Amino acid sequence: MLGPSFETAIRLIDEAHAQDPNKVQSNGEEVPYELFYSNKMSDYLNRCDTDASETLRLAIRAQHLRRWEVPRSSYAMNKTGYHMWRTYLKKRQADLAGQICLDSGYSSEDASRVAALVRKENLNNDAETQTLEDVACLVFLDDQFEAFEKEHDEAKVLGILRKTWVKMSDKGHELALNIPMSDRAKELIAKALADD
């Protein structure tokens, strides 16, 4: 059973997400993008692992915590800049999530665990980190892929699909293949997997 510390932490995380000035339409309503994204993350976690720990649930919900405050354009628009941006964001988001956990009454051990999950530490050997990676990939495929593929050439799209697929578990693959997508998106995924 999830306790009062969990409820407080989720409320604080969602309050931070609600400050995102970037808006999207969801069910006919305009909502802050990061709040929309975090709810999708939680939804996919429930599909991947109905018995997920509190720390994993918190890390999933905090995955992009206050990300809009550090736009991609604040780093060089090349591969090195992209990796520097992602590395900085992981550390920053983990620190923010850990502090919210402490402020909500969690132990330093639990707060550190949430932060480690947000940073995706020990991906190859930690089942919870793998679940978080699966969920992030599923949300990308469900929510961001179709727009992404329209902005990039096919070779880049296929490369990203292959990289995404390799990061996922068998359970993640199964869920990914059941995401409703356009015929074009399905065609690209089939092509990426066939060429792999």
PDB file of C-alpha atoms in Angstrom, residues 5-193:
ATOM      1  CA  SER A   5       5.027  10.100   1.782  1.00  0.00           C
ATOM      2  CA  PHE A   6       4.278   8.704  -1.674  1.00  0.00           C
ATOM      3  CA  GLU A   7       1.170  10.861  -2.066  1.00  0.00           C
ATOM      4  CA  THR A   8       3.102  13.957  -0.990  1.00  0.00           C
ATOM      5  CA  ALA A   9       5.988  13.230  -3.354  1.00  0.00           C
ATOM      6  CA  ILE A  10       3.669  12.601  -6.319  1.00  0.00           C
ATOM      7  CA  ARG A  11       1.811  15.848  -5.552  1.00  0.00           C
ATOM      8  CA  LEU A  12       5.094  17.815  -5.444  1.00  0.00           C
ATOM      9  CA  ILE A  13       6.363  16.203  -8.649  1.00  0.00           C
ATOM     10  CA  ASP A  14       3.081  16.902 -10.433  1.00  0.00           C
ATOM     11  CA  GLU A  15       3.051  20.506  -9.153  1.00  0.00           C
ATOM     12  CA  ALA A  16       6.494  20.961 -10.704  1.00  0.00           C
ATOM     13  CA  HIS A  17       5.347  19.363 -13.981  1.00  0.00           C
ATOM     14  CA  ALA A  18       2.295  21.636 -14.010  1.00  0.00           C
ATOM     15  CA  GLN A  19       4.602  24.659 -14.289  1.00  0.00           C
ATOM     16  CA  ASP A  20       5.822  23.569 -17.735  1.00  0.00           C
ATOM     17  CA  PRO A  21       4.908  26.401 -20.127  1.00  0.00           C
ATOM     18  CA  ASN A  22       4.804  23.981 -23.077  1.00  0.00           C
ATOM     19  CA  LYS A  23       1.250  22.774 -23.649  1.00  0.00           C
ATOM     20  CA  VAL A  24      -0.330  19.858 -25.504  1.00  0.00           C
ATOM     21  CA  GLN A  25      -3.901  18.816 -26.167  1.00  0.00           C
ATOM     22  CA  SER A  26      -5.066  15.790 -24.193  1.00  0.00           C
ATOM     23  CA  ASN A  27      -8.686  14.631 -24.200  1.00  0.00           C
ATOM     24  CA  GLY A  28      -9.766  18.011 -25.568  1.00  0.00           C
ATOM     25  CA  GLU A  29      -7.959  19.927 -22.845  1.00  0.00           C
ATOM     26  CA  GLU A  30      -4.721  21.913 -22.892  1.00  0.00           C
ATOM     27  CA  VAL A  31      -2.248  20.538 -20.335  1.00  0.00           C
ATOM     28  CA  PRO A  32       1.419  21.170 -19.499  1.00  0.00           C
ATOM     29  CA  TYR A  33       3.522  18.784 -21.589  1.00  0.00           C
ATOM     30  CA  GLU A  34       5.598  17.385 -18.719  1.00  0.00           C
ATOM     31  CA  LEU A  35       2.453  16.617 -16.719  1.00  0.00           C
ATOM     32  CA  PHE A  36       1.052  14.821 -19.773  1.00  0.00           C
ATOM     33  CA  TYR A  37       4.373  12.982 -20.247  1.00  0.00           C
ATOM     34  CA  SER A  38       4.657  11.909 -16.602  1.00  0.00           C
ATOM     35  CA  ASN A  39       1.120  10.535 -16.616  1.00  0.00           C
ATOM     36  CA  LYS A  40       1.938   8.523 -19.759  1.00  0.00           C
ATOM     37  CA  MET A  41       5.063   7.220 -18.009  1.00  0.00           C
ATOM     38  CA  SER A  42       2.979   6.102 -15.007  1.00  0.00           C
ATOM     39  CA  ASP A  43       0.400   4.514 -17.311  1.00  0.00           C
ATOM     40  CA  TYR A  44       3.051   2.485 -19.134  1.00  0.00           C
ATOM     41  CA  LEU A  45       4.643   1.476 -15.845  1.00  0.00           C
ATOM     42  CA  ASN A  46       1.312   0.002 -14.798  1.00  0.00           C
ATOM     43  CA  ARG A  47       1.301  -2.035 -18.022  1.00  0.00           C
ATOM     44  CA  CYS A  48       4.888  -3.212 -17.454  1.00  0.00           C
ATOM     45  CA  ASP A  49       4.814  -3.896 -13.721  1.00  0.00           C
ATOM     46  CA  THR A  50       1.630  -3.713 -11.656  1.00  0.00           C
ATOM     47  CA  ASP A  51       3.648  -4.468  -8.501  1.00  0.00           C
ATOM     48  CA  ALA A  52       6.291  -1.761  -9.014  1.00  0.00           C
ATOM     49  CA  SER A  53       8.012  -0.430  -5.909  1.00  0.00           C
ATOM     50  CA  GLU A  54       7.308   3.061  -4.600  1.00  0.00           C
ATOM     51  CA  THR A  55      10.798   4.167  -5.550  1.00  0.00           C
ATOM     52  CA  LEU A  56      10.339   3.021  -9.147  1.00  0.00           C
ATOM     53  CA  ARG A  57       6.917   4.698  -9.324  1.00  0.00           C
ATOM     54  CA  LEU A  58       8.462   7.948  -8.109  1.00  0.00           C
ATOM     55  CA  ALA A  59      11.412   7.737 -10.502  1.00  0.00           C
ATOM     56  CA  ILE A  60       9.054   7.077 -13.416  1.00  0.00           C
ATOM     57  CA  ARG A  61       6.928  10.086 -12.494  1.00  0.00           C
ATOM     58  CA  ALA A  62       9.995  12.328 -12.060  1.00  0.00           C
ATOM     59  CA  GLN A  63      11.803  11.244 -15.221  1.00  0.00           C
ATOM     60  CA  HIS A  64      11.707  14.675 -16.916  1.00  0.00           C
ATOM     61  CA  LEU A  65      11.405  16.816 -13.796  1.00  0.00           C
ATOM     62  CA  ARG A  66      11.635  20.502 -14.753  1.00  0.00           C
ATOM     63  CA  ARG A  67      13.268  19.546 -18.052  1.00  0.00           C
ATOM     64  CA  TRP A  68      11.844  22.550 -19.869  1.00  0.00           C
ATOM     65  CA  GLU A  69      14.104  24.803 -17.773  1.00  0.00           C
ATOM     66  CA  VAL A  70      17.167  23.475 -19.648  1.00  0.00           C
ATOM     67  CA  PRO A  71      16.259  23.585 -23.340  1.00  0.00           C
ATOM     68  CA  ARG A  72      18.195  21.528 -25.864  1.00  0.00           C
ATOM     69  CA  SER A  73      19.264  24.816 -27.484  1.00  0.00           C
ATOM     70  CA  SER A  74      21.296  25.700 -24.382  1.00  0.00           C
ATOM     71  CA  TYR A  75      23.962  23.231 -25.589  1.00  0.00           C
ATOM     72  CA  ALA A  76      25.777  22.940 -28.909  1.00  0.00           C
ATOM     73  CA  MET A  77      23.484  21.546 -31.588  1.00  0.00           C
ATOM     74  CA  ASN A  78      25.687  18.564 -32.392  1.00  0.00           C
ATOM     75  CA  LYS A  79      26.127  15.027 -31.064  1.00  0.00           C
ATOM     76  CA  THR A  80      28.553  16.100 -28.317  1.00  0.00           C
ATOM     77  CA  GLY A  81      26.216  18.877 -27.206  1.00  0.00           C
ATOM     78  CA  TYR A  82      23.290  16.475 -27.158  1.00  0.00           C
ATOM     79  CA  HIS A  83      25.147  14.005 -24.924  1.00  0.00           C
ATOM     80  CA  MET A  84      26.300  16.809 -22.598  1.00  0.00           C
ATOM     81  CA  TRP A  85      22.703  18.060 -22.345  1.00  0.00           C
ATOM     82  CA  ARG A  86      21.337  14.579 -21.592  1.00  0.00           C
ATOM     83  CA  THR A  87      24.050  13.901 -18.977  1.00  0.00           C
ATOM     84  CA  TYR A  88      23.374  17.201 -17.236  1.00  0.00           C
ATOM     85  CA  LEU A  89      19.608  16.638 -17.289  1.00  0.00           C
ATOM     86  CA  LYS A  90      19.885  13.144 -15.766  1.00  0.00           C
ATOM     87  CA  LYS A  91      21.932  14.456 -12.861  1.00  0.00           C
ATOM     88  CA  ARG A  92      19.770  17.543 -12.340  1.00  0.00           C
ATOM     89  CA  GLN A  93      16.472  15.639 -12.542  1.00  0.00           C
ATOM     90  CA  ALA A  94      17.807  12.971 -10.184  1.00  0.00           C
ATOM     91  CA  ASP A  95      18.918  15.598  -7.653  1.00  0.00           C
ATOM     92  CA  LEU A  96      15.527  17.350  -7.814  1.00  0.00           C
ATOM     93  CA  ALA A  97      13.627  14.059  -7.448  1.00  0.00           C
ATOM     94  CA  GLY A  98      15.800  12.957  -4.532  1.00  0.00           C
ATOM     95  CA  GLN A  99      15.175  16.241  -2.731  1.00  0.00           C
ATOM     96  CA  ILE A 100      11.412  15.938  -3.242  1.00  0.00           C
ATOM     97  CA  CYS A 101      11.577  12.464  -1.707  1.00  0.00           C
ATOM     98  CA  LEU A 102      13.463  13.783   1.329  1.00  0.00           C
ATOM     99  CA  ASP A 103      11.004  16.690   1.665  1.00  0.00           C
ATOM    100  CA  SER A 104       8.141  14.177   1.541  1.00  0.00           C
ATOM    101  CA  GLY A 105       9.468  12.095   4.426  1.00  0.00           C
ATOM    102  CA  TYR A 106      11.395   9.373   2.610  1.00  0.00           C
ATOM    103  CA  SER A 107      14.668   8.082   4.038  1.00  0.00           C
ATOM    104  CA  SER A 108      17.942   9.169   2.436  1.00  0.00           C
ATOM    105  CA  GLU A 109      18.301   5.558   1.225  1.00  0.00           C
ATOM    106  CA  ASP A 110      14.959   5.693  -0.619  1.00  0.00           C
ATOM    107  CA  ALA A 111      15.692   9.186  -1.982  1.00  0.00           C
ATOM    108  CA  SER A 112      19.068   7.971  -3.249  1.00  0.00           C
ATOM    109  CA  ARG A 113      17.410   4.969  -4.888  1.00  0.00           C
ATOM    110  CA  VAL A 114      14.918   7.209  -6.714  1.00  0.00           C
ATOM    111  CA  ALA A 115      17.793   9.426  -7.877  1.00  0.00           C
ATOM    112  CA  ALA A 116      19.792   6.401  -9.097  1.00  0.00           C
ATOM    113  CA  LEU A 117      16.779   5.177 -11.071  1.00  0.00           C
ATOM    114  CA  VAL A 118      16.238   8.597 -12.648  1.00  0.00           C
ATOM    115  CA  ARG A 119      19.905   8.545 -13.707  1.00  0.00           C
ATOM    116  CA  LYS A 120      19.314   5.023 -15.122  1.00  0.00           C
ATOM    117  CA  GLU A 121      22.264   3.634 -13.205  1.00  0.00           C
ATOM    118  CA  ASN A 122      23.261   0.003 -13.658  1.00  0.00           C
ATOM    119  CA  LEU A 123      20.883  -0.465 -16.602  1.00  0.00           C
ATOM    120  CA  ASN A 124      22.233  -3.850 -17.632  1.00  0.00           C
ATOM    121  CA  ASN A 125      21.995  -5.398 -14.152  1.00  0.00           C
ATOM    122  CA  ASP A 126      19.060  -3.708 -12.413  1.00  0.00           C
ATOM    123  CA  ALA A 127      15.555  -4.922 -13.272  1.00  0.00           C
ATOM    124  CA  GLU A 128      13.916  -1.688 -12.078  1.00  0.00           C
ATOM    125  CA  THR A 129      16.251   0.455 -14.163  1.00  0.00           C
ATOM    126  CA  GLN A 130      15.418  -1.761 -17.153  1.00  0.00           C
ATOM    127  CA  THR A 131      11.717  -1.256 -16.479  1.00  0.00           C
ATOM    128  CA  LEU A 132      12.229   2.510 -16.396  1.00  0.00           C
ATOM    129  CA  GLU A 133      14.113   2.323 -19.709  1.00  0.00           C
ATOM    130  CA  ASP A 134      11.310   0.212 -21.222  1.00  0.00           C
ATOM    131  CA  VAL A 135       8.729   2.748 -20.094  1.00  0.00           C
ATOM    132  CA  ALA A 136      10.704   5.705 -21.490  1.00  0.00           C
ATOM    133  CA  CYS A 137      11.091   3.906 -24.838  1.00  0.00           C
ATOM    134  CA  LEU A 138       7.386   3.000 -24.929  1.00  0.00           C
ATOM    135  CA  VAL A 139       6.375   6.616 -24.291  1.00  0.00           C
ATOM    136  CA  PHE A 140       8.752   7.737 -27.051  1.00  0.00           C
ATOM    137  CA  LEU A 141       7.194   5.264 -29.485  1.00  0.00           C
ATOM    138  CA  ASP A 142       3.643   6.094 -28.417  1.00  0.00           C
ATOM    139  CA  ASP A 143       3.868   9.848 -28.029  1.00  0.00           C
ATOM    140  CA  GLN A 144       6.893  11.224 -29.880  1.00  0.00           C
ATOM    141  CA  PHE A 145       7.897   8.859 -32.654  1.00  0.00           C
ATOM    142  CA  GLU A 146       5.470   9.929 -35.365  1.00  0.00           C
ATOM    143  CA  ALA A 147       6.465  13.595 -35.049  1.00  0.00           C
ATOM    144  CA  PHE A 148      10.147  12.609 -34.865  1.00  0.00           C
ATOM    145  CA  GLU A 149      10.011  10.576 -38.054  1.00  0.00           C
ATOM    146  CA  LYS A 150       8.512  13.495 -39.976  1.00  0.00           C
ATOM    147  CA  GLU A 151      11.450  15.743 -38.995  1.00  0.00           C
ATOM    148  CA  HIS A 152      14.305  13.383 -39.924  1.00  0.00           C
ATOM    149  CA  ASP A 153      15.459  11.373 -42.901  1.00  0.00           C
ATOM    150  CA  GLU A 154      14.666   7.679 -43.003  1.00  0.00           C
ATOM    151  CA  ALA A 155      18.225   6.523 -42.269  1.00  0.00           C
ATOM    152  CA  LYS A 156      18.307   8.512 -39.012  1.00  0.00           C
ATOM    153  CA  VAL A 157      14.833   7.300 -38.030  1.00  0.00           C
ATOM    154  CA  LEU A 158      15.773   3.666 -38.631  1.00  0.00           C
ATOM    155  CA  GLY A 159      18.956   4.126 -36.606  1.00  0.00           C
ATOM    156  CA  ILE A 160      17.028   5.605 -33.666  1.00  0.00           C
ATOM    157  CA  LEU A 161      14.469   2.796 -33.841  1.00  0.00           C
ATOM    158  CA  ARG A 162      17.232   0.186 -33.723  1.00  0.00           C
ATOM    159  CA  LYS A 163      18.906   1.913 -30.755  1.00  0.00           C
ATOM    160  CA  THR A 164      15.562   2.161 -28.979  1.00  0.00           C
ATOM    161  CA  TRP A 165      14.772  -1.509 -29.618  1.00  0.00           C
ATOM    162  CA  VAL A 166      18.139  -2.713 -28.295  1.00  0.00           C
ATOM    163  CA  LYS A 167      17.590  -0.844 -25.012  1.00  0.00           C
ATOM    164  CA  MET A 168      14.282  -2.616 -24.357  1.00  0.00           C
ATOM    165  CA  SER A 169      13.477  -5.947 -22.711  1.00  0.00           C
ATOM    166  CA  ASP A 170      11.338  -8.680 -24.263  1.00  0.00           C
ATOM    167  CA  LYS A 171       8.343  -7.394 -22.265  1.00  0.00           C
ATOM    168  CA  GLY A 172       9.010  -3.894 -23.630  1.00  0.00           C
ATOM    169  CA  HIS A 173       9.164  -5.273 -27.179  1.00  0.00           C
ATOM    170  CA  GLU A 174       5.836  -7.030 -26.700  1.00  0.00           C
ATOM    171  CA  LEU A 175       4.152  -3.855 -25.456  1.00  0.00           C
ATOM    172  CA  ALA A 176       5.764  -1.743 -28.198  1.00  0.00           C
ATOM    173  CA  LEU A 177       4.394  -3.949 -30.955  1.00  0.00           C
ATOM    174  CA  ASN A 178       0.873  -3.376 -29.603  1.00  0.00           C
ATOM    175  CA  ILE A 179       0.990   0.432 -29.597  1.00  0.00           C
ATOM    176  CA  PRO A 180      -1.558   1.833 -32.059  1.00  0.00           C
ATOM    177  CA  MET A 181       0.441   3.601 -34.796  1.00  0.00           C
ATOM    178  CA  SER A 182       0.047   4.929 -38.298  1.00  0.00           C
ATOM    179  CA  ASP A 183       0.800   2.606 -41.198  1.00  0.00           C
ATOM    180  CA  ARG A 184       3.970   4.628 -41.916  1.00  0.00           C
ATOM    181  CA  ALA A 185       5.242   4.217 -38.334  1.00  0.00           C
ATOM    182  CA  LYS A 186       4.534   0.470 -38.430  1.00  0.00           C
ATOM    183  CA  GLU A 187       6.338   0.210 -41.761  1.00  0.00           C
ATOM    184  CA  LEU A 188       9.432   1.971 -40.370  1.00  0.00           C
ATOM    185  CA  ILE A 189       9.513  -0.234 -37.269  1.00  0.00           C
ATOM    186  CA  ALA A 190       9.194  -3.379 -39.394  1.00  0.00           C
ATOM    187  CA  LYS A 191      11.990  -2.146 -41.667  1.00  0.00           C
ATOM    188  CA  ALA A 192      14.256  -1.291 -38.696  1.00  0.00           C
ATOM    189  CA  LEU A 193      13.709  -4.728 -37.142  1.00  0.00           C
TER     190      LEU A 193
END
